[in-house]
Short mmCIF file of C-alpha atoms and ligand atoms in Angstrom, two decimals:
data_model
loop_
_atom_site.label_atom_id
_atom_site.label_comp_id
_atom_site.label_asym_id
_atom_site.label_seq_id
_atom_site.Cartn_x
_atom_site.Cartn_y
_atom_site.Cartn_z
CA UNK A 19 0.00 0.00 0.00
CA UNK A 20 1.09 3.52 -0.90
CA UNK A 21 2.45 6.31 1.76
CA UNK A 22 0.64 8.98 -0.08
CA UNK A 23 2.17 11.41 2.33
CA UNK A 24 0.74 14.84 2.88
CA UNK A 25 2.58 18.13 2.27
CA UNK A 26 3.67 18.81 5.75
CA UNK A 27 5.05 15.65 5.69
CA UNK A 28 7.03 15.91 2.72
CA UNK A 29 7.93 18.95 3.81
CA UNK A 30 9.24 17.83 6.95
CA UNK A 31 11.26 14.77 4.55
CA UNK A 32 13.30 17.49 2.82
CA UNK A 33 14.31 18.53 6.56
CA UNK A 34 15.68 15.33 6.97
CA UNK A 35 17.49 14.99 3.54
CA UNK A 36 19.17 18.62 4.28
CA UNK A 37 20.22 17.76 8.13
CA UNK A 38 24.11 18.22 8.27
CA UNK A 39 24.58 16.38 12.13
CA UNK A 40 23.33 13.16 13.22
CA UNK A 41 21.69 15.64 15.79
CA UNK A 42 19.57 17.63 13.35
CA UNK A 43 19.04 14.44 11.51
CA UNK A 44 17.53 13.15 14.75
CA UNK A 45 15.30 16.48 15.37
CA UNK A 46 14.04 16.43 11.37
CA UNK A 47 13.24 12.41 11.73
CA UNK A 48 10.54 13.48 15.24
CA UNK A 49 9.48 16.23 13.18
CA UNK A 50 8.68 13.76 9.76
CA UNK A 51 6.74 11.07 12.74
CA UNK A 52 4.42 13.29 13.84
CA UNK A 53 3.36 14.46 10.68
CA UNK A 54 3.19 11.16 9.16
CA UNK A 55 -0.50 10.09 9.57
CA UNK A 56 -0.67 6.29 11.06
CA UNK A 57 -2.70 3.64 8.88
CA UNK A 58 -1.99 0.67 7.32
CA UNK A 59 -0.41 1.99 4.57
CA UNK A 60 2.39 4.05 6.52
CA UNK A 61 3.50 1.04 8.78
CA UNK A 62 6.11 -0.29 6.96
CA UNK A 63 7.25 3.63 7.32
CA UNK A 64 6.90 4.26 11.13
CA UNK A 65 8.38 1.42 12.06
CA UNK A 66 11.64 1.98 10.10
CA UNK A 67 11.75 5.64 11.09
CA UNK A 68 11.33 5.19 14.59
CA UNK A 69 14.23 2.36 14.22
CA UNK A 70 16.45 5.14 12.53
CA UNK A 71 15.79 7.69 15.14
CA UNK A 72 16.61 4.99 17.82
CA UNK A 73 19.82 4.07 15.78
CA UNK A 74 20.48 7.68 15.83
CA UNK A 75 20.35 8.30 19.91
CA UNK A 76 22.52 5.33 20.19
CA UNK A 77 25.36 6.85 17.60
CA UNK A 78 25.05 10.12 19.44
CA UNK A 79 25.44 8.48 22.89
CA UNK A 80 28.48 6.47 21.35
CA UNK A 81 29.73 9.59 20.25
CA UNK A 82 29.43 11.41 23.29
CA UNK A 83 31.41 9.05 25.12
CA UNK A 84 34.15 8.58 22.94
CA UNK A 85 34.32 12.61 23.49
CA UNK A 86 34.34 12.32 26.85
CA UNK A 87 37.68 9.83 26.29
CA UNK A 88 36.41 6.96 28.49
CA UNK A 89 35.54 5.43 25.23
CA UNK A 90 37.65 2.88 25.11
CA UNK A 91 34.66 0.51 24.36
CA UNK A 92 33.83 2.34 22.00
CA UNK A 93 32.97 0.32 18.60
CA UNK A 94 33.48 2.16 15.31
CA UNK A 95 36.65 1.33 14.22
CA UNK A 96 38.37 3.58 11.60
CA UNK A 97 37.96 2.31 8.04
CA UNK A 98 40.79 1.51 6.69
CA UNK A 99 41.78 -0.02 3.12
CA UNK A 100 39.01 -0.65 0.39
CA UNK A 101 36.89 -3.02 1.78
CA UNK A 102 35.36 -3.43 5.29
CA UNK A 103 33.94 -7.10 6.18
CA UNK A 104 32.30 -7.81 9.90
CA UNK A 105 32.74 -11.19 11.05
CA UNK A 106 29.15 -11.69 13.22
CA UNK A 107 28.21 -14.78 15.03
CA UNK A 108 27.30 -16.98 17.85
CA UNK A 109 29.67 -17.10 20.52
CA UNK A 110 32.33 -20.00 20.05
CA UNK A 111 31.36 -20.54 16.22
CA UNK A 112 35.25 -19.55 15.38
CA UNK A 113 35.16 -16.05 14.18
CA UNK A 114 38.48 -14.83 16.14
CA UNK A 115 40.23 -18.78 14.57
CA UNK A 116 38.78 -17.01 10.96
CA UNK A 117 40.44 -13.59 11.72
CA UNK A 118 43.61 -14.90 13.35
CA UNK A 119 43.86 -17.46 10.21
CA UNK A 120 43.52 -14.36 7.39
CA UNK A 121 45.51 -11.83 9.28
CA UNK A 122 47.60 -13.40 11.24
CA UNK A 123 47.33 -11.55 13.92
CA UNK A 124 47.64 -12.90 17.53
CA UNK A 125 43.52 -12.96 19.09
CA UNK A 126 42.02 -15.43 21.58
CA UNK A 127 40.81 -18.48 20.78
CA UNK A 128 40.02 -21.52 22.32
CA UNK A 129 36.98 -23.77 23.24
CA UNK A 130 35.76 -20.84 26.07
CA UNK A 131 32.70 -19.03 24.62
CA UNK A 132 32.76 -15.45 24.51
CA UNK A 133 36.67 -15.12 24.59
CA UNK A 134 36.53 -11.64 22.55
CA UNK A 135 35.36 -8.81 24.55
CA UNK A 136 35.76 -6.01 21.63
CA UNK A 137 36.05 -5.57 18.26
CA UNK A 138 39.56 -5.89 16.51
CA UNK A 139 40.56 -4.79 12.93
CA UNK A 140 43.00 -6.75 10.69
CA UNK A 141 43.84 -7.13 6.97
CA UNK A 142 44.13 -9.04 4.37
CA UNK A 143 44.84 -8.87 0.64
CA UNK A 144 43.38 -10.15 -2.49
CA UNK A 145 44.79 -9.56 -5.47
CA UNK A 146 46.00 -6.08 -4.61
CA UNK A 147 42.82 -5.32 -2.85
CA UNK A 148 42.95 -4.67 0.18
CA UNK A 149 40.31 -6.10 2.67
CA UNK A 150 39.72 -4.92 6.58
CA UNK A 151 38.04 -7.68 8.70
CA UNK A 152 36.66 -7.00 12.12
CA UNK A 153 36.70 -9.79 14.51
CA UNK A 154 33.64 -9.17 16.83
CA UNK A 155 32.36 -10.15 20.33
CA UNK A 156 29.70 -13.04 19.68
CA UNK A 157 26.10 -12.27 19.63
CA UNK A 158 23.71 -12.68 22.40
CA UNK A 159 20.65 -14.88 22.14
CA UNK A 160 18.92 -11.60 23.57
CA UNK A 161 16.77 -8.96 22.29
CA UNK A 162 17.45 -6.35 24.10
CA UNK A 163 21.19 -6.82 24.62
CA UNK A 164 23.44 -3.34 24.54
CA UNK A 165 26.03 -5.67 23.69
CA UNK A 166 24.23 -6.88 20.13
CA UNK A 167 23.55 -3.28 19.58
CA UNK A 168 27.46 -2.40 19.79
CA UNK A 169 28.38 -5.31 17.26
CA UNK A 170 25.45 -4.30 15.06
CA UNK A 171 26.74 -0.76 14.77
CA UNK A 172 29.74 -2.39 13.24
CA UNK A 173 27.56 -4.15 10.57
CA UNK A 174 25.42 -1.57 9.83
CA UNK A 175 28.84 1.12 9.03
CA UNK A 176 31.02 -2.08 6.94
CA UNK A 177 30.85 -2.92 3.43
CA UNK A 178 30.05 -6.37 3.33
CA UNK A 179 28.94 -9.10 6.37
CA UNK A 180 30.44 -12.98 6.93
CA UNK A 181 28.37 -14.28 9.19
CA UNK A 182 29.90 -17.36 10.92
CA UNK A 183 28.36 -20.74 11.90
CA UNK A 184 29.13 -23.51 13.51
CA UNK A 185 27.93 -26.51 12.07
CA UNK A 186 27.90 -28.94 15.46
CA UNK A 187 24.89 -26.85 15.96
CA UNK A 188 21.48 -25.89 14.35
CA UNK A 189 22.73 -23.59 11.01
CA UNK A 190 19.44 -22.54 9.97
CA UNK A 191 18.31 -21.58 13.26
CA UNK A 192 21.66 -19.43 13.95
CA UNK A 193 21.76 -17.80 10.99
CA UNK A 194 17.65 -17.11 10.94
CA UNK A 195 18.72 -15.42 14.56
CA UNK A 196 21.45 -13.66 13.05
CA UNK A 197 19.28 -12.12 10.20
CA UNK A 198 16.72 -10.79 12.45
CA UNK A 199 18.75 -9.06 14.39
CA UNK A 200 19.72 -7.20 11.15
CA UNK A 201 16.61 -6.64 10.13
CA UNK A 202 15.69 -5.30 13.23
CA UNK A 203 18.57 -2.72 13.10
CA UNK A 204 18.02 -1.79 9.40
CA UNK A 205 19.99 -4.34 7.68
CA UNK A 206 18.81 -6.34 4.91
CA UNK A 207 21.01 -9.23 3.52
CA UNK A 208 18.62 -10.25 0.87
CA UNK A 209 18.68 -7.78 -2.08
CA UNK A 210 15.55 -7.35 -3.50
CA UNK A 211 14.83 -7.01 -6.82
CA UNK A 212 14.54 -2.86 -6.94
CA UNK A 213 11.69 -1.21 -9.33
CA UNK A 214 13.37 2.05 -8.82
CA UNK A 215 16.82 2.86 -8.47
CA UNK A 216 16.99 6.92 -7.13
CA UNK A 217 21.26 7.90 -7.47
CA UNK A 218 21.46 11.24 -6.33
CA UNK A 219 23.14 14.05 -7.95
CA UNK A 220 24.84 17.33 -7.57
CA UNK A 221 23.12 19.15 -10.75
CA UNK A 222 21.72 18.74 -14.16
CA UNK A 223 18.00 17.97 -13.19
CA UNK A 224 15.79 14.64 -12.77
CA UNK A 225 16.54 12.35 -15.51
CA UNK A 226 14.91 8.38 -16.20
CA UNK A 227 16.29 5.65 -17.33
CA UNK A 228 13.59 3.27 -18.43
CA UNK A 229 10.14 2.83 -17.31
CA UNK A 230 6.71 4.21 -18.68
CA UNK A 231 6.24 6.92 -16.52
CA UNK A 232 6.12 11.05 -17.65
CA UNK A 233 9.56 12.65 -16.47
CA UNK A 234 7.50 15.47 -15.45
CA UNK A 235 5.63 13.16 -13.03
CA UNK A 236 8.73 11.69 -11.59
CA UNK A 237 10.26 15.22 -11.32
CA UNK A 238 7.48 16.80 -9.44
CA UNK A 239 6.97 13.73 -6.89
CA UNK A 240 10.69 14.36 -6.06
CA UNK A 241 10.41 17.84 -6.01
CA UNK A 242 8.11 17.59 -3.11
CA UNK A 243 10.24 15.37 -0.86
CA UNK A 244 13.24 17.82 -1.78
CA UNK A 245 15.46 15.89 -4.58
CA UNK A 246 15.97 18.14 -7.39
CA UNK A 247 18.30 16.38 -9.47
CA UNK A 248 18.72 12.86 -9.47
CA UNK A 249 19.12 9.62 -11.84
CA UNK A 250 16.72 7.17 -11.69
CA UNK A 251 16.72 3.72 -13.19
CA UNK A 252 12.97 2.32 -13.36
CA UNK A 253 11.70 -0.75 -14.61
CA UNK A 254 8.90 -0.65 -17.11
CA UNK A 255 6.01 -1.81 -14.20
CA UNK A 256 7.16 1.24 -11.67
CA UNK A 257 4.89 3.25 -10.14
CA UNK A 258 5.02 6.44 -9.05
CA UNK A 259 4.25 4.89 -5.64
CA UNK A 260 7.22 2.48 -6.13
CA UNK A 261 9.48 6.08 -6.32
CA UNK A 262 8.09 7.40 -3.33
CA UNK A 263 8.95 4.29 -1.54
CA UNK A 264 12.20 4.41 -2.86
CA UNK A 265 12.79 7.95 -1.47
CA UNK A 266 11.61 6.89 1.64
CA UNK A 267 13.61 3.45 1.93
CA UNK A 268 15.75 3.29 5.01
CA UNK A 269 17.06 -0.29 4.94
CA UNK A 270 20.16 -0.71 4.04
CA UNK A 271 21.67 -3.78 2.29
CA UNK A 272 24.70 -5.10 3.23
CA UNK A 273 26.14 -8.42 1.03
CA UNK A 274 26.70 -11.25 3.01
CA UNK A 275 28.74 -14.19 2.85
CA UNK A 276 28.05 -17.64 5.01
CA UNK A 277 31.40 -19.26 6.34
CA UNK A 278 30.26 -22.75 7.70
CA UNK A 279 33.32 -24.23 10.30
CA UNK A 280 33.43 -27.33 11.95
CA UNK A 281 31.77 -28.66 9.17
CA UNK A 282 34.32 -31.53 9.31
CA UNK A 283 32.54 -32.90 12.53
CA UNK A 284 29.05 -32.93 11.41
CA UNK A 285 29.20 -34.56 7.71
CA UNK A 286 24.73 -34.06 7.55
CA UNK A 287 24.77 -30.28 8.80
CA UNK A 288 25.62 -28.83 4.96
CA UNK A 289 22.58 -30.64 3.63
CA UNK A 290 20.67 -29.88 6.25
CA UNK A 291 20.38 -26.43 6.13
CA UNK A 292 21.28 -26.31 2.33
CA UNK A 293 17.70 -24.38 1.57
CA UNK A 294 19.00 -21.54 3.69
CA UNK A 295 22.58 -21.65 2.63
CA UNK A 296 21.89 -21.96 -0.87
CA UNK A 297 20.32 -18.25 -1.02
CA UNK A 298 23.50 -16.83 -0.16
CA UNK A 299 27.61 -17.35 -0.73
CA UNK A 300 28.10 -20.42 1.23
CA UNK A 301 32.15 -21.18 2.29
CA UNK A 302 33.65 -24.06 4.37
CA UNK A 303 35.87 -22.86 6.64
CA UNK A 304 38.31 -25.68 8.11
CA UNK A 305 42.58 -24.68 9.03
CA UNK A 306 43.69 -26.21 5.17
CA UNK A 307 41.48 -24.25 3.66
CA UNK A 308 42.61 -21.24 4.53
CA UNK A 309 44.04 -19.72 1.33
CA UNK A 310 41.09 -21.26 -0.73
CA UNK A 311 38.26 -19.42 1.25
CA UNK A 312 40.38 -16.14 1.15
CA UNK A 313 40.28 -16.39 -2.43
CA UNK A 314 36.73 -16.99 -2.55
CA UNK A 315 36.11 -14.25 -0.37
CA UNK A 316 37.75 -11.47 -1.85
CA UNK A 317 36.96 -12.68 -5.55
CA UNK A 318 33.36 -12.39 -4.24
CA UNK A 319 33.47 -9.32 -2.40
CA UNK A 320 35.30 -7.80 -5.44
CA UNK A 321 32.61 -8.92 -8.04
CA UNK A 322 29.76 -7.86 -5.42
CA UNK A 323 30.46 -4.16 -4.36
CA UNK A 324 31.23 -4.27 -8.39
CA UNK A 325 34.92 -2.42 -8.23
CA UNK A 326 38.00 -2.20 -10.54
CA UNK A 327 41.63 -1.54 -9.83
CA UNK A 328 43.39 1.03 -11.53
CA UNK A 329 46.97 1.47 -11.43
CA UNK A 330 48.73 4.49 -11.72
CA UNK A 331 51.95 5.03 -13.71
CA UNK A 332 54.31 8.02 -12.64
CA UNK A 333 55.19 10.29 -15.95
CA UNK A 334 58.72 10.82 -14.30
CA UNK A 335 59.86 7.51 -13.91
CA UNK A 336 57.63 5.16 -15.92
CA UNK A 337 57.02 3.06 -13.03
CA UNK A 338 53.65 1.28 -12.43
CA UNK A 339 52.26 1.68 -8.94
CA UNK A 340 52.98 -1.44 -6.62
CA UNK A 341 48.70 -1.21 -5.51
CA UNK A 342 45.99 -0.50 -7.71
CA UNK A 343 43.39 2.51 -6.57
CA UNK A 344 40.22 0.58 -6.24
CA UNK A 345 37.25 2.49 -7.57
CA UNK A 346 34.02 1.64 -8.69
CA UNK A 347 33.26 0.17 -12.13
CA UNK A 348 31.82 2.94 -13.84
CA UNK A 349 34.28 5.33 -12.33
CA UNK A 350 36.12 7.57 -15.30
CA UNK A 351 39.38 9.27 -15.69
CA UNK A 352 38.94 12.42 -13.81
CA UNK A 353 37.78 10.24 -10.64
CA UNK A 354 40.80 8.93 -10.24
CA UNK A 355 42.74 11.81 -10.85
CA UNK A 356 40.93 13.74 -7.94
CA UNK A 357 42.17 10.47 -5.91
CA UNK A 358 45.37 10.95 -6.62
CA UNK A 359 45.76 14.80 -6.53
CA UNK A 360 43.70 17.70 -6.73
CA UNK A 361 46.14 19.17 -8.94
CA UNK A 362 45.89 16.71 -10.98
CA UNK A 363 41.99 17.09 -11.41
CA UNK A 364 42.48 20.91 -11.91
CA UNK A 365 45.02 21.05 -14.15
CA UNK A 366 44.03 17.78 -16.52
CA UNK A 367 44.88 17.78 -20.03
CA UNK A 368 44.70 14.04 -20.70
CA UNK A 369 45.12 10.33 -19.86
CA UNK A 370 47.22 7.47 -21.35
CA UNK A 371 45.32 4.21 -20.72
CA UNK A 372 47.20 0.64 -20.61
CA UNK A 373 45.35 -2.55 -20.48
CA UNK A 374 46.17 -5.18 -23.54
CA UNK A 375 42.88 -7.58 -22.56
CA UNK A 376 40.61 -5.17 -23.63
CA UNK A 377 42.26 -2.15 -26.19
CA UNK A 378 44.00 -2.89 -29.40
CA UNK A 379 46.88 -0.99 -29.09
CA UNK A 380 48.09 0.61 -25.33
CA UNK A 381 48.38 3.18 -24.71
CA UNK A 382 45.45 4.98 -25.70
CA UNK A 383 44.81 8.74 -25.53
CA UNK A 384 41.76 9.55 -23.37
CA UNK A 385 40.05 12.51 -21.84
CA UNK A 386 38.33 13.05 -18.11
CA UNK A 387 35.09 11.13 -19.11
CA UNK A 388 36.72 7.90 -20.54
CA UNK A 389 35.35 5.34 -18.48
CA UNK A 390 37.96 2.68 -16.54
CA UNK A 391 38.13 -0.44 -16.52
CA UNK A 392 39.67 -3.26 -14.22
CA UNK A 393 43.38 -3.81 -14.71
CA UNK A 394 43.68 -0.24 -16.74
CA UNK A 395 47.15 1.41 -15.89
CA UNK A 396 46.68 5.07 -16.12
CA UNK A 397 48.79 7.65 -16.46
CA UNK A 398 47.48 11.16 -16.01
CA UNK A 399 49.44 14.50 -18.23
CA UNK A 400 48.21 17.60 -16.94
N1 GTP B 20 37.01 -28.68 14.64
C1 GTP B 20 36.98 -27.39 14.35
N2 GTP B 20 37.09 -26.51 15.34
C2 GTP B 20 37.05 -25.21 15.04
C3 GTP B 20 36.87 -24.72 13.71
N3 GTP B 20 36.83 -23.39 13.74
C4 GTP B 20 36.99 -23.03 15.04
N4 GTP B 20 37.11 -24.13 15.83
C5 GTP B 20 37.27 -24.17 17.29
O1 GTP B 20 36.14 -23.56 17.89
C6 GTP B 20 36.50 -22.95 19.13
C7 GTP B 20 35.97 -21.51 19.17
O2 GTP B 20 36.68 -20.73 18.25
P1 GTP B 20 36.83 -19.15 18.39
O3 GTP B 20 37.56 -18.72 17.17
O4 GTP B 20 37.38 -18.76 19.71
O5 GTP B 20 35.31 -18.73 18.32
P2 GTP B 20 34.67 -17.26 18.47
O6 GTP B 20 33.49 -17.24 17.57
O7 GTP B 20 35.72 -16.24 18.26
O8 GTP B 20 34.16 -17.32 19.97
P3 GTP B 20 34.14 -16.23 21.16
O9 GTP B 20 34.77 -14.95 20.68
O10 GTP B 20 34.90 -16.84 22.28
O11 GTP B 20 32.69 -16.09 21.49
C8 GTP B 20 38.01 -23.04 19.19
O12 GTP B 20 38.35 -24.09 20.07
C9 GTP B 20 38.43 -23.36 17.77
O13 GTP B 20 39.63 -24.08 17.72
C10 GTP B 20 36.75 -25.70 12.67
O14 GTP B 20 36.56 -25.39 11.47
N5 GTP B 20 36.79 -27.01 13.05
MG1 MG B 21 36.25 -14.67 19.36
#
């Protein structure tokens, strides 16, 4: 069923698209409740605003107290390289053996259950990518558990999810736990087929890409809820109902990989809970393995959040950057030379592109809109 929101409420809406601080964020999401009238058709809506504005007090208390410098429980760990995965589990289902087994760094683990007590960052590398894993206190069978909340926070701010189980126990049932928790904080793991794709932009108006609807329509429903320029992918059943849904969407979906461990000591487990396993990226885990499921992971990742590396030659010395910028596929020329310098961005005259799987002759001369690819080595003349 449709929102079909009145004006104050879309009014209040823009509010919250504008807000600059998780605080005003917090004031403009009240504001957008109260005027949201409550029936059937706006449940789906209350319920995941008043789970934002609760995610919201808890990020400003977090905040507050890593201010205050006592924070030394504090959760949000730094981002660091191009790809954050969360380990998230049951207690004693082997995350920290995972971690310590792809990063080699020294963690606790042994048959105790809930040996981790916070979060701890490591890295690994695939293929020149570079991939920051979190090992994370286990999850409490427990709704309303401060502690699940911390380790959720994590989720909800990484790129990508492995969620760990232990196959000596019930999979299904730990990873249906595991799942609900996420959806209960925001997190979706399933990606839904999308009608309506909204990719906000800095200028040049509301354009569509597909669909059946009048651009005039779309652009005056998005007007209202404060969106002035925008590119929107639509399939050809969309609605303008499925837009305004879209606008108002505040689940966020996070790709998720399965690692299964001790998998070795219960041979029936796999088939077992194969009709929930088989929806998502399913890995064995075991100690000889270790390189193979690395692979796996990062090749997946990789192919998931849909990136390319790009490496960089220097002009002065012809030599080809030992790690590749990893960018989005789609990214183009003058992306990557605002990565690399502003200076380079400003003063751009043109690129040299060098990638024999995919041009006939390298290097190729190529302005600020040529579009990359993965593997390209670039180097940038301005
Ligand atoms: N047989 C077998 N044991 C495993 C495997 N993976 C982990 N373990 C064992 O499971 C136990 C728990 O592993 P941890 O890595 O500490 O588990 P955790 O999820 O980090 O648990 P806590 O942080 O303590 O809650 C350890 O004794 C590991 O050696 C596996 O694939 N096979
Ligand atoms: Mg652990």
């Amino acid at each position: 069923m449709p929102a079909n929101l009145p004006p104050q409420a879309k009014a209040k809406w823009k509010k919250v698209i504008e807000a600059k601080t998780k605080q005003e964020k917090l004031q403009a999401l009240t504001e957008f409740l109260s005027e949201v009238p409550k029936h059937k058709g706006t449940e789906k809506l209350v319920m995941q605003v008043r789970r934002q504005i609760a995610r919201l007090k808890e990020e400003i208390e977090l905040e507050k107290s890593r201010k205050k410098g006592g924070g030394g429980t504090s959760p949000f760990i730094e981002k660091e390289g191009d790809i954050q995965v969360v380990l998230l589990g049951l207690s004693n289902t082997g995350k920290s053996t995972i971690f310590k087994a792809f990063t080699g760094l020294e963690t606790l683990c042994s048959e105790a259950p809930f040996e981790t007590t916070r979060p701890q960052p490591g890295m690994f590398n695939w293929e020149g990518v570079e991939i920051q894993l979190l090992d994370t206190p286990s999850l409490v069978q427990s709704e309303s558990s401060s502690r699940n909340s911390q380790i959720l926070a994590l989720a909800f701010n990484a790129d990508a999810l492995a969620l760990v189980v232990d196959a000596t126990r019930d999979m299904t049932s730990q990873l249906s736990y595991i799942e609900s928790m996420l959806r209960a904080r925001g997190i979706t793991i399933r990606e839904e087929k999308k009608r309506v794709i909204i990719e906000k932009r800095s200028s040049g108006g509301v354009n569509l890409i597909g669909g059946r609807l009048k651009p005039s329509e779309v652009a005056n429903l998005l007007r209202d809820y404060g969106i002035y320029h925008a590119l929107v992918w639509l399939t050809d059943d969309a609605t303008l109902d499925d837009i305004e849904a879209a606008v108002l969407e505040m689940t966020a979906f996070k790709p998720a990989i399965i690692i299964v461990t001790k998998a070795e000591a219960a041979p029936e487990a796999l088939d077992e809970a194969e009709p929930y396993l088989s929806k998502f990226k399913t890995l064995v885990f075991d100690s000889s393995k270790v390189e193979i499921v690395k692979n796996e992971i990062g090749k997946y990742l990789f192919q998931t959040l849909e990136l390319i590396r790009i490496y960089t030659k220097n002009p002065k010395n012809g030599e080809i950057s030992a790690r590749p910028l990893v960018v989005r596929k789609g990214a183009r020329v003058e992306e990557v030379a605002r990565r690399i310098h502003s200076r380079l961005y400003k003063d751009f005259k043109y690129a040299l592109i060098w990638n024999d799987r995919r041009l006939k002759f390298s290097p190729v001369r190529v302005g600020r809109d040529f579009e990359l690819d993965d593997l390209d080595v670039i180097e940038i003349v301005a």
